[in-house]
Structure formats: structure tokens, C-alpha cells
Tab-separated table of C-alpha atoms in Angstrom:
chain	number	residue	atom	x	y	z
A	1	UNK	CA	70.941	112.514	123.460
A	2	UNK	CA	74.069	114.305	124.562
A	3	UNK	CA	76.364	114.961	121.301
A	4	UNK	CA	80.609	114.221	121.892
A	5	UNK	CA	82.881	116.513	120.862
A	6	UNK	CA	86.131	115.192	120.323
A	7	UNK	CA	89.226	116.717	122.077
A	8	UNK	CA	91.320	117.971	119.592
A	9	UNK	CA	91.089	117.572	116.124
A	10	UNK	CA	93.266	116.892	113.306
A	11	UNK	CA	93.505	120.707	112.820
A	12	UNK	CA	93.943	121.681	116.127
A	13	UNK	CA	97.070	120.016	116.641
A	14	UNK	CA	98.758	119.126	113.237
A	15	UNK	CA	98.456	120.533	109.603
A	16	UNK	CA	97.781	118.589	106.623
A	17	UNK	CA	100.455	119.489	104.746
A	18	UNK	CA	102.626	118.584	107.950
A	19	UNK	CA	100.999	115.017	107.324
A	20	UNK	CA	101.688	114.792	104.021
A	21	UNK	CA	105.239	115.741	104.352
A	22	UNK	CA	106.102	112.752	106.686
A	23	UNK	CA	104.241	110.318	104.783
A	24	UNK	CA	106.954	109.004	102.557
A	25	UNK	CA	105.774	108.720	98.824
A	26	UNK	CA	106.145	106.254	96.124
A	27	UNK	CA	109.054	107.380	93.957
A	28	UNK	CA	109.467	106.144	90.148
A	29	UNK	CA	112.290	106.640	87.097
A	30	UNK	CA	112.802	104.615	84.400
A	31	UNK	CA	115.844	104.533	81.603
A	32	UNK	CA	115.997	102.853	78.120
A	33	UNK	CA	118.256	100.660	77.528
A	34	UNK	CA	118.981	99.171	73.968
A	35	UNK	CA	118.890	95.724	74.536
A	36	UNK	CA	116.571	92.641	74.955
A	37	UNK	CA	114.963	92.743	78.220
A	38	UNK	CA	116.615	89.205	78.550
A	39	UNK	CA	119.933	91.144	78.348
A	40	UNK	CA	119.057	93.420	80.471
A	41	UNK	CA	117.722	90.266	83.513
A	42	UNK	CA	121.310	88.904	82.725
A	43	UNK	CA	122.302	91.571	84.563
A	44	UNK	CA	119.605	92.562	86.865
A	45	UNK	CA	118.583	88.885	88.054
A	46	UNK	CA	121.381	88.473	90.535
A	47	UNK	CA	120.894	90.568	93.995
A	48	UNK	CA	124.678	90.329	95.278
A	49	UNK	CA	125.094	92.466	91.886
A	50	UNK	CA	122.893	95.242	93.384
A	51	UNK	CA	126.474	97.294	95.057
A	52	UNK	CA	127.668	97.432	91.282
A	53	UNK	CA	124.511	99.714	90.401
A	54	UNK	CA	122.929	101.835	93.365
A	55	UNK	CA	125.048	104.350	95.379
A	56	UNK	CA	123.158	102.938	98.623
A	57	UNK	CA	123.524	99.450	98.744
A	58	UNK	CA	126.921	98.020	100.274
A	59	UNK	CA	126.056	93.887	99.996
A	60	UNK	CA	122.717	92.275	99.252
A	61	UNK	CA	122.945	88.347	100.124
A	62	UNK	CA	120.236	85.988	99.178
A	63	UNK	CA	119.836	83.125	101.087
A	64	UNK	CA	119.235	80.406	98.711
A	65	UNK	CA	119.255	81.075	95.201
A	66	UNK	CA	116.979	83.768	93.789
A	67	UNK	CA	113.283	83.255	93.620
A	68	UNK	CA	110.089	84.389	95.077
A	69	UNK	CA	109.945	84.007	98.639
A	70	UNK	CA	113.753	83.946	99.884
A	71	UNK	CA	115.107	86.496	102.046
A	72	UNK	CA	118.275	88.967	101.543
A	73	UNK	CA	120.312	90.205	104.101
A	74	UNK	CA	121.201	94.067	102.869
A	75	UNK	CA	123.732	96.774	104.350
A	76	UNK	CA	122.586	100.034	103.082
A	77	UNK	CA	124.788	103.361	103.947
A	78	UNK	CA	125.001	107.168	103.467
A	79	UNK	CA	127.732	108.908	103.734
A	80	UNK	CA	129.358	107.746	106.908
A	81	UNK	CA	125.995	106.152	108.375
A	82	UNK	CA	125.670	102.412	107.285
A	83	UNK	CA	122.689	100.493	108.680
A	84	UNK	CA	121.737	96.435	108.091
A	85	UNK	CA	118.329	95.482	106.668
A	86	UNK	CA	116.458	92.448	105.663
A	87	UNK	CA	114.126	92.020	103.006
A	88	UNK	CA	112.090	89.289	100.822
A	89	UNK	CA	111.995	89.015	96.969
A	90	UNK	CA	108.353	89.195	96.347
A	91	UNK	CA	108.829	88.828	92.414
A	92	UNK	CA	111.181	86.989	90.566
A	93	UNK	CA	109.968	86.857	86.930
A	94	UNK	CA	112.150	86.266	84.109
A	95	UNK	CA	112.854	89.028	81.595
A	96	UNK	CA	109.880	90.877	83.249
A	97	UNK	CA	110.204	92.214	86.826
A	98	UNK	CA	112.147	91.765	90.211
A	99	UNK	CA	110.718	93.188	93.469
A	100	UNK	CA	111.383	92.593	97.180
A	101	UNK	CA	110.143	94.269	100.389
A	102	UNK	CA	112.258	95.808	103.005
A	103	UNK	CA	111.142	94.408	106.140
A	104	UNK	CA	112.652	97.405	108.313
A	105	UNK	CA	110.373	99.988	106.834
A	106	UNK	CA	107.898	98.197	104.452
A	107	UNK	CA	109.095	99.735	101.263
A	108	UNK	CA	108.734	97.724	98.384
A	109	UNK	CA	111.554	98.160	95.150
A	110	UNK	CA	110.313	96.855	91.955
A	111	UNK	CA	112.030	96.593	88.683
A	112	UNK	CA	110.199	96.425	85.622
A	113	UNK	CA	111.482	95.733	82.479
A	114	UNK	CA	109.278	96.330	79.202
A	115	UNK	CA	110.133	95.589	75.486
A	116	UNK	CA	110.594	98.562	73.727
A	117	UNK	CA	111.114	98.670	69.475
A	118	UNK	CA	114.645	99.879	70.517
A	119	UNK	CA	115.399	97.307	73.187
A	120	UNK	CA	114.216	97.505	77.143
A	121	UNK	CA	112.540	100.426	79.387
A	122	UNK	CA	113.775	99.774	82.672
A	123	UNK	CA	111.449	101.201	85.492
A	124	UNK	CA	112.685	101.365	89.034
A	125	UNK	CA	110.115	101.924	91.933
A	126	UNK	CA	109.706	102.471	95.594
A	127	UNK	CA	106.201	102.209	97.008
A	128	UNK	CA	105.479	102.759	100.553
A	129	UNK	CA	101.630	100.950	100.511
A	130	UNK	CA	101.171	100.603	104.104
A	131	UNK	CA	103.393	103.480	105.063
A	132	UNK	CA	106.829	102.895	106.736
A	133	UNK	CA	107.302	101.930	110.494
A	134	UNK	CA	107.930	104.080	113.143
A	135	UNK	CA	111.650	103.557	113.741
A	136	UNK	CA	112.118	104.052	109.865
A	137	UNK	CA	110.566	107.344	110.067
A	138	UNK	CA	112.197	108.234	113.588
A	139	UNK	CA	115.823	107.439	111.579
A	140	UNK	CA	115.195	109.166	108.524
A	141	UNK	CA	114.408	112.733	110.320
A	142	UNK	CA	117.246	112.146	112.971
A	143	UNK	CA	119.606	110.687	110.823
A	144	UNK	CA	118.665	111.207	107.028
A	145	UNK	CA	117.897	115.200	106.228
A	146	UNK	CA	113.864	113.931	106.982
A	147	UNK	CA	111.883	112.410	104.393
A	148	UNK	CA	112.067	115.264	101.590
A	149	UNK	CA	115.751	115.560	101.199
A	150	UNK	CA	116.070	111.427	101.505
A	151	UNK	CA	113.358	110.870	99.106
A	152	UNK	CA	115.241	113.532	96.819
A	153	UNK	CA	118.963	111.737	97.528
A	154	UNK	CA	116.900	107.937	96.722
A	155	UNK	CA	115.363	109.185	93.339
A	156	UNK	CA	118.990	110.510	92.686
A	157	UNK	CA	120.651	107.138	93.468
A	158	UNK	CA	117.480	105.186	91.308
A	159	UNK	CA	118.985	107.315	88.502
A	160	UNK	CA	122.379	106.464	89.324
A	161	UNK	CA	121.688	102.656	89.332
A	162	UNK	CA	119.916	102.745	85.951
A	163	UNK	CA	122.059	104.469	84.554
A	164	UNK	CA	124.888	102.099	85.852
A	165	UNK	CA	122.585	98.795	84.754
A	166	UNK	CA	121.915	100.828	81.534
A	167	UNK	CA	126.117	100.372	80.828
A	168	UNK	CA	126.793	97.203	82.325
A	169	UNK	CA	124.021	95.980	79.765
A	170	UNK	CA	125.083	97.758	76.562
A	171	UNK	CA	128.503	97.059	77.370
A	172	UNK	CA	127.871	93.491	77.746
């Protein structure tokens, strides 16, 4: 029995760590807010609110009210650079969570909210569970610093939105 070799491997051609850097990773921050998470889904539960809160988002339409299921239609931008996306609210749970995915680049942002004794931790997400699409990652290294510095500029615009939510709440 004659044994294959392959070509090239993994190590030949590419590092790990190269790999790992392009891989975009799930980012997480959270803020507490004092006040009932139903206070705090007052203000989170309607999408065309998102511009108010995250430095990113210009408009974020739902077609048809809220819910599991119905889609958005989203213009994101940085700096200068503004881009359209799409996405689908796969959560819609009073009090508790919101989520959608982005259908561009198969992120998915999830908002958690969890009683606290002093009112509500709010915990925003992105997860990347199937990795993002070509053209996503092809745009973010062309266009977007590459995935380090927009992964650092996202999980500084996730703190900017909860902190925004965070006042629109307690001012509320």
C-alpha cells in the first residue's frame, strides 16, 4: 500500500496564529443599570431606537412589528464608510433578551438583560458561530483596520451603547 503525502500542509503555508487572527471572535461587555429589567426593554425593545445607543448603527427598520422571525433593514457606518445590511431578530423575549443575526456576515448580537438586587445587568454580545463570510472578511481588512483593530473599535462602541441605554433608562 502506497502511503499519500499531502502537498502542503497547514504549516507549510500559513501559521496558526495567522489563523487565529482572521477568525473574528465573539466579543462580550455588560453594564448595570439600576432599574427593572422591564425598564430597561422599554427602552431596548424597539430596533429603530438602536442609532440613539451604538456609534455604528445609522437606521435599523423592522419590517413588521418586532418579534422573532422579522427582518431589519440596517445602515451601519465608520467614519466616512457607510455600508447597508440586513438581518433577522432571532429573539424577542420580554424583559429577558433581544438577538438578531446579520445576514451579511453571520454575526449574531444578543442582549441580555438579568435581574440584579440593584436593578438590571445588561450584557451585549457578538458571536461569530459559523465564522463570517468571505466578503465580510475581504471588507473588514480592506476597509476596516482588519479584524483586530475593528473588533477593538466594536467592543468600544458595545460600551458606548450601554452606556447610552444605561442613561436613557435611569433617566426615564
Amino acid at each position: 500500500m502506497t502511503e499519500t503525502k499531502p502537498i502542503a500542509t497547514l504549516s507549510d503555508t500559513w501559521s496558526v496564529s495567522y489563523l487565529e487572527a482572521m477568525v473574528p471572535k465573539n466579543l462580550e461587555t455588560s453594564i448595570d443599570i439600576a432599574a427593572a429589567p422591564d425598564r430597561v426593554w422599554a427602552v431596548l425593545a424597539d430596533p429603530r431606537r438602536m442609532p440613539e445607543f451604538s456609534p455604528q448603527c445609522v437606521r435599523m427598520i423592522p419590517i413588521g412589528k418586532p418579534k422573532a422571525g422579522v427582518i431589519t433593514v440596517n445602515l451601519n457606518r465608520d467614519g466616512w464608510k457607510f455600508w447597508p445590511t440586513t438581518a433577522r431578530i432571532l429573539r424577542y423575549e420580554k424583559n429577558s433578551a433581544l438577538a438578531f443575526r446579520v445576514s451579511q456576515n453571520r454575526t449574531v448580537w444578543t442582549y441580555t438583560l438579568e435581574a440584579t438586587e440593584d436593578g438590571t445587568r445588561l450584557i451585549e454580545r457578538r458571536d461569530v458561530p459559523n465564522g463570517t463570510t468571505w466578503l465580510s472578511s475581504t471588507l473588514v481588512n480592506a476597509m476596516l483596520g482588519g479584524e483586530e483593530a475593528f473588533e477593538e473599535s466594536l467592543v468600544g462602541g458595545m460600551n458606548e451603547s450601554l452606556a447610552k441605554i444605561k442613561k436613557a433608562v435611569e433617566a426615564s
